Amino acid sequence: DTAVSQTPKYLVTQMGNDKSIKCEQNLGHDTMYWYKQDSKKFLKIMFSYNNKELIINETVPNRFSPKSPDKAHLNLHINSLELGDSAVYFCASSPGQNTYEQYFGPGTRLTVT
Amino acid sequence: GQNIDQPTEMTATEGAIVQINCTYQTSGFNGLFWYQQHAGEAPTFLSYNVLDGLEEKGRFSSFLSRSKGYSYLLLKELQMKDSASYLCAPNTGGFKTIFGAGTRLFVKA
């Protein structure tokens, strides 16, 4: 069974569109994350939820809105897509904070044309 | 501010030993992770250091000096499959872990 899954794996869309990426983990973890990895391979944290509560919200445009319907799911909705949003988006989960390793999903490659 | 420095690329020969260095400056610090990321794949956990010193785990070892803001990952008996990016990632407190840009390691026969 896949520990952290994301859908879709690839997403190609045009500027101005709205799209969502879904993430699910079956590890029973309390904490979930969204990361963006750009073409230079920097992996930057965007959001983190702990027990469905938003605890990290980096300087991300308002066009990005995470939603956590329950502890096992963390979805990412993006409005009015821009060219600069093209990147690989990784979802991750961990049992908690500090010392716990993160388990990453396979990533969603978003291409905005 | 937050800053993580590690070499962009390294090349080593199969069977050899390679050391990947990382220096960091963060506003808070709880410990340091190393992750491996193969091209086109997700990062996977390698090690976590909280205290100063060397932690050994099979062919991989990781070292931390908190006072110097320095860590290294040591890979022994290199194999072709070790060709990947290695990400240095300090945990700055709470739920936040910051990732470096990674060191791309090329292992040649």
JSON list of N, CA, C and O in Angstrom, two decimals, chain B residues 73-101:
[
{"chain": "B", "resi": 73, "resn": "LEU", "atom": "N", "xyz": [27.60, 14.24, 5.36]},
{"chain": "B", "resi": 73, "resn": "LEU", "atom": "CA", "xyz": [27.08, 12.90, 5.07]},
{"chain": "B", "resi": 73, "resn": "LEU", "atom": "C", "xyz": [28.22, 12.12, 4.43]},
{"chain": "B", "resi": 73, "resn": "LEU", "atom": "O", "xyz": [28.82, 12.58, 3.47]},
{"chain": "B", "resi": 74, "resn": "LEU", "atom": "N", "xyz": [28.51, 10.96, 4.98]},
{"chain": "B", "resi": 74, "resn": "LEU", "atom": "CA", "xyz": [29.60, 10.13, 4.47]},
{"chain": "B", "resi": 74, "resn": "LEU", "atom": "C", "xyz": [29.01, 8.87, 3.85]},
{"chain": "B", "resi": 74, "resn": "LEU", "atom": "O", "xyz": [28.25, 8.15, 4.50]},
{"chain": "B", "resi": 75, "resn": "LEU", "atom": "N", "xyz": [29.35, 8.65, 2.61]},
{"chain": "B", "resi": 75, "resn": "LEU", "atom": "CA", "xyz": [28.85, 7.47, 1.90]},
{"chain": "B", "resi": 75, "resn": "LEU", "atom": "C", "xyz": [30.05, 6.57, 1.58]},
{"chain": "B", "resi": 75, "resn": "LEU", "atom": "O", "xyz": [31.00, 6.98, 0.92]},
{"chain": "B", "resi": 76, "resn": "LYS", "atom": "N", "xyz": [29.99, 5.35, 2.05]},
{"chain": "B", "resi": 76, "resn": "LYS", "atom": "CA", "xyz": [31.08, 4.40, 1.84]},
{"chain": "B", "resi": 76, "resn": "LYS", "atom": "C", "xyz": [30.68, 3.37, 0.79]},
{"chain": "B", "resi": 76, "resn": "LYS", "atom": "O", "xyz": [29.50, 3.16, 0.50]},
{"chain": "B", "resi": 77, "resn": "GLU", "atom": "N", "xyz": [31.70, 2.74, 0.22]},
{"chain": "B", "resi": 77, "resn": "GLU", "atom": "CA", "xyz": [31.47, 1.65, -0.75]},
{"chain": "B", "resi": 77, "resn": "GLU", "atom": "C", "xyz": [30.41, 2.06, -1.78]},
{"chain": "B", "resi": 77, "resn": "GLU", "atom": "O", "xyz": [29.40, 1.39, -1.97]},
{"chain": "B", "resi": 78, "resn": "LEU", "atom": "N", "xyz": [30.69, 3.17, -2.41]},
{"chain": "B", "resi": 78, "resn": "LEU", "atom": "CA", "xyz": [29.71, 3.75, -3.32]},
{"chain": "B", "resi": 78, "resn": "LEU", "atom": "C", "xyz": [29.24, 2.77, -4.38]},
{"chain": "B", "resi": 78, "resn": "LEU", "atom": "O", "xyz": [30.02, 1.99, -4.94]},
{"chain": "B", "resi": 79, "resn": "GLN", "atom": "N", "xyz": [27.95, 2.85, -4.65]},
{"chain": "B", "resi": 79, "resn": "GLN", "atom": "CA", "xyz": [27.33, 2.03, -5.69]},
{"chain": "B", "resi": 79, "resn": "GLN", "atom": "C", "xyz": [26.69, 2.97, -6.71]},
{"chain": "B", "resi": 79, "resn": "GLN", "atom": "O", "xyz": [26.38, 4.13, -6.41]},
{"chain": "B", "resi": 80, "resn": "MET", "atom": "N", "xyz": [26.48, 2.44, -7.89]},
{"chain": "B", "resi": 80, "resn": "MET", "atom": "CA", "xyz": [25.90, 3.27, -8.96]},
{"chain": "B", "resi": 80, "resn": "MET", "atom": "C", "xyz": [24.55, 3.84, -8.53]},
{"chain": "B", "resi": 80, "resn": "MET", "atom": "O", "xyz": [24.20, 4.97, -8.87]},
{"chain": "B", "resi": 81, "resn": "LYS", "atom": "N", "xyz": [23.80, 3.05, -7.77]},
{"chain": "B", "resi": 81, "resn": "LYS", "atom": "CA", "xyz": [22.48, 3.49, -7.35]},
{"chain": "B", "resi": 81, "resn": "LYS", "atom": "C", "xyz": [22.52, 4.66, -6.36]},
{"chain": "B", "resi": 81, "resn": "LYS", "atom": "O", "xyz": [21.48, 5.25, -6.04]},
{"chain": "B", "resi": 82, "resn": "ASP", "atom": "N", "xyz": [23.72, 4.98, -5.85]},
{"chain": "B", "resi": 82, "resn": "ASP", "atom": "CA", "xyz": [23.85, 6.13, -4.96]},
{"chain": "B", "resi": 82, "resn": "ASP", "atom": "C", "xyz": [23.86, 7.45, -5.72]},
{"chain": "B", "resi": 82, "resn": "ASP", "atom": "O", "xyz": [23.85, 8.53, -5.09]},
{"chain": "B", "resi": 83, "resn": "SER", "atom": "N", "xyz": [23.88, 7.39, -7.03]},
{"chain": "B", "resi": 83, "resn": "SER", "atom": "CA", "xyz": [23.79, 8.62, -7.83]},
{"chain": "B", "resi": 83, "resn": "SER", "atom": "C", "xyz": [22.43, 9.25, -7.59]},
{"chain": "B", "resi": 83, "resn": "SER", "atom": "O", "xyz": [21.38, 8.67, -7.93]},
{"chain": "B", "resi": 84, "resn": "ALA", "atom": "N", "xyz": [22.44, 10.42, -6.98]},
{"chain": "B", "resi": 84, "resn": "ALA", "atom": "CA", "xyz": [21.20, 11.08, -6.56]},
{"chain": "B", "resi": 84, "resn": "ALA", "atom": "C", "xyz": [21.57, 12.45, -6.01]},
{"chain": "B", "resi": 84, "resn": "ALA", "atom": "O", "xyz": [22.75, 12.80, -5.92]},
{"chain": "B", "resi": 85, "resn": "SER", "atom": "N", "xyz": [20.54, 13.20, -5.63]},
{"chain": "B", "resi": 85, "resn": "SER", "atom": "CA", "xyz": [20.78, 14.45, -4.89]},
{"chain": "B", "resi": 85, "resn": "SER", "atom": "C", "xyz": [20.64, 14.17, -3.41]},
{"chain": "B", "resi": 85, "resn": "SER", "atom": "O", "xyz": [19.80, 13.36, -3.00]},
{"chain": "B", "resi": 86, "resn": "TYR", "atom": "N", "xyz": [21.48, 14.83, -2.63]},
{"chain": "B", "resi": 86, "resn": "TYR", "atom": "CA", "xyz": [21.47, 14.66, -1.17]},
{"chain": "B", "resi": 86, "resn": "TYR", "atom": "C", "xyz": [21.14, 16.02, -0.55]},
{"chain": "B", "resi": 86, "resn": "TYR", "atom": "O", "xyz": [21.87, 16.99, -0.77]},
{"chain": "B", "resi": 87, "resn": "LEU", "atom": "N", "xyz": [20.05, 16.05, 0.20]},
{"chain": "B", "resi": 87, "resn": "LEU", "atom": "CA", "xyz": [19.52, 17.30, 0.73]},
{"chain": "B", "resi": 87, "resn": "LEU", "atom": "C", "xyz": [19.83, 17.42, 2.22]},
{"chain": "B", "resi": 87, "resn": "LEU", "atom": "O", "xyz": [19.46, 16.54, 3.00]},
{"chain": "B", "resi": 88, "resn": "CYS", "atom": "N", "xyz": [20.48, 18.50, 2.56]},
{"chain": "B", "resi": 88, "resn": "CYS", "atom": "CA", "xyz": [20.76, 18.83, 3.96]},
{"chain": "B", "resi": 88, "resn": "CYS", "atom": "C", "xyz": [19.56, 19.63, 4.46]},
{"chain": "B", "resi": 88, "resn": "CYS", "atom": "O", "xyz": [19.14, 20.60, 3.79]},
{"chain": "B", "resi": 89, "resn": "ALA", "atom": "N", "xyz": [19.01, 19.26, 5.62]},
{"chain": "B", "resi": 89, "resn": "ALA", "atom": "CA", "xyz": [17.74, 19.89, 6.03]},
{"chain": "B", "resi": 89, "resn": "ALA", "atom": "C", "xyz": [17.70, 20.10, 7.54]},
{"chain": "B", "resi": 89, "resn": "ALA", "atom": "O", "xyz": [17.32, 19.20, 8.29]},
{"chain": "B", "resi": 90, "resn": "PRO", "atom": "N", "xyz": [18.07, 21.30, 8.00]},
{"chain": "B", "resi": 90, "resn": "PRO", "atom": "CA", "xyz": [17.95, 21.58, 9.43]},
{"chain": "B", "resi": 90, "resn": "PRO", "atom": "C", "xyz": [16.49, 21.79, 9.84]},
{"chain": "B", "resi": 90, "resn": "PRO", "atom": "O", "xyz": [15.72, 22.40, 9.11]},
{"chain": "B", "resi": 91, "resn": "ASN", "atom": "N", "xyz": [16.17, 21.25, 11.01]},
{"chain": "B", "resi": 91, "resn": "ASN", "atom": "CA", "xyz": [14.86, 21.55, 11.61]},
{"chain": "B", "resi": 91, "resn": "ASN", "atom": "C", "xyz": [15.04, 22.78, 12.48]},
{"chain": "B", "resi": 91, "resn": "ASN", "atom": "O", "xyz": [15.86, 22.80, 13.39]},
{"chain": "B", "resi": 92, "resn": "THR", "atom": "N", "xyz": [14.25, 23.81, 12.18]},
{"chain": "B", "resi": 92, "resn": "THR", "atom": "CA", "xyz": [14.46, 25.08, 12.87]},
{"chain": "B", "resi": 92, "resn": "THR", "atom": "C", "xyz": [13.55, 25.25, 14.08]},
{"chain": "B", "resi": 92, "resn": "THR", "atom": "O", "xyz": [13.55, 26.30, 14.72]},
{"chain": "B", "resi": 93, "resn": "GLY", "atom": "N", "xyz": [12.81, 24.22, 14.40]},
{"chain": "B", "resi": 93, "resn": "GLY", "atom": "CA", "xyz": [11.94, 24.29, 15.55]},
{"chain": "B", "resi": 93, "resn": "GLY", "atom": "C", "xyz": [10.51, 23.98, 15.15]},
{"chain": "B", "resi": 93, "resn": "GLY", "atom": "O", "xyz": [10.07, 24.35, 14.08]},
{"chain": "B", "resi": 94, "resn": "GLY", "atom": "N", "xyz": [9.82, 23.29, 16.01]},
{"chain": "B", "resi": 94, "resn": "GLY", "atom": "CA", "xyz": [8.43, 22.98, 15.73]},
{"chain": "B", "resi": 94, "resn": "GLY", "atom": "C", "xyz": [8.31, 22.08, 14.51]},
{"chain": "B", "resi": 94, "resn": "GLY", "atom": "O", "xyz": [9.00, 21.08, 14.38]},
{"chain": "B", "resi": 95, "resn": "PHE", "atom": "N", "xyz": [7.47, 22.48, 13.61]},
{"chain": "B", "resi": 95, "resn": "PHE", "atom": "CA", "xyz": [7.18, 21.64, 12.47]},
{"chain": "B", "resi": 95, "resn": "PHE", "atom": "C", "xyz": [7.97, 22.04, 11.23]},
{"chain": "B", "resi": 95, "resn": "PHE", "atom": "O", "xyz": [7.76, 21.48, 10.16]},
{"chain": "B", "resi": 96, "resn": "LYS", "atom": "N", "xyz": [8.90, 22.97, 11.36]},
{"chain": "B", "resi": 96, "resn": "LYS", "atom": "CA", "xyz": [9.53, 23.52, 10.18]},
{"chain": "B", "resi": 96, "resn": "LYS", "atom": "C", "xyz": [10.91, 22.94, 9.94]},
{"chain": "B", "resi": 96, "resn": "LYS", "atom": "O", "xyz": [11.81, 23.07, 10.78]},
{"chain": "B", "resi": 97, "resn": "THR", "atom": "N", "xyz": [11.07, 22.32, 8.80]},
{"chain": "B", "resi": 97, "resn": "THR", "atom": "CA", "xyz": [12.37, 21.84, 8.34]},
{"chain": "B", "resi": 97, "resn": "THR", "atom": "C", "xyz": [12.69, 22.55, 7.04]},
{"chain": "B", "resi": 97, "resn": "THR", "atom": "O", "xyz": [11.85, 22.62, 6.14]},
{"chain": "B", "resi": 98, "resn": "ILE", "atom": "N", "xyz": [13.90, 23.09, 6.96]},
{"chain": "B", "resi": 98, "resn": "ILE", "atom": "CA", "xyz": [14.31, 23.84, 5.77]},
{"chain": "B", "resi": 98, "resn": "ILE", "atom": "C", "xyz": [15.28, 22.99, 4.97]},
{"chain": "B", "resi": 98, "resn": "ILE", "atom": "O", "xyz": [16.23, 22.44, 5.53]},
{"chain": "B", "resi": 99, "resn": "PHE", "atom": "N", "xyz": [15.05, 22.91, 3.68]},
{"chain": "B", "resi": 99, "resn": "PHE", "atom": "CA", "xyz": [15.87, 22.08, 2.81]},
{"chain": "B", "resi": 99, "resn": "PHE", "atom": "C", "xyz": [16.86, 22.91, 2.01]},
{"chain": "B", "resi": 99, "resn": "PHE", "atom": "O", "xyz": [16.50, 23.96, 1.45]},
{"chain": "B", "resi": 100, "resn": "GLY", "atom": "N", "xyz": [18.09, 22.42, 1.94]},
{"chain": "B", "resi": 100, "resn": "GLY", "atom": "CA", "xyz": [19.08, 23.01, 1.05]},
{"chain": "B", "resi": 100, "resn": "GLY", "atom": "C", "xyz": [18.77, 22.63, -0.38]},
{"chain": "B", "resi": 100, "resn": "GLY", "atom": "O", "xyz": [17.91, 21.80, -0.65]},
{"chain": "B", "resi": 101, "resn": "ALA", "atom": "N", "xyz": [19.51, 23.24, -1.31]},
{"chain": "B", "resi": 101, "resn": "ALA", "atom": "CA", "xyz": [19.29, 22.99, -2.73]},
{"chain": "B", "resi": 101, "resn": "ALA", "atom": "C", "xyz": [19.76, 21.60, -3.13]},
{"chain": "B", "resi": 101, "resn": "ALA", "atom": "O", "xyz": [19.40, 21.11, -4.20]}
]
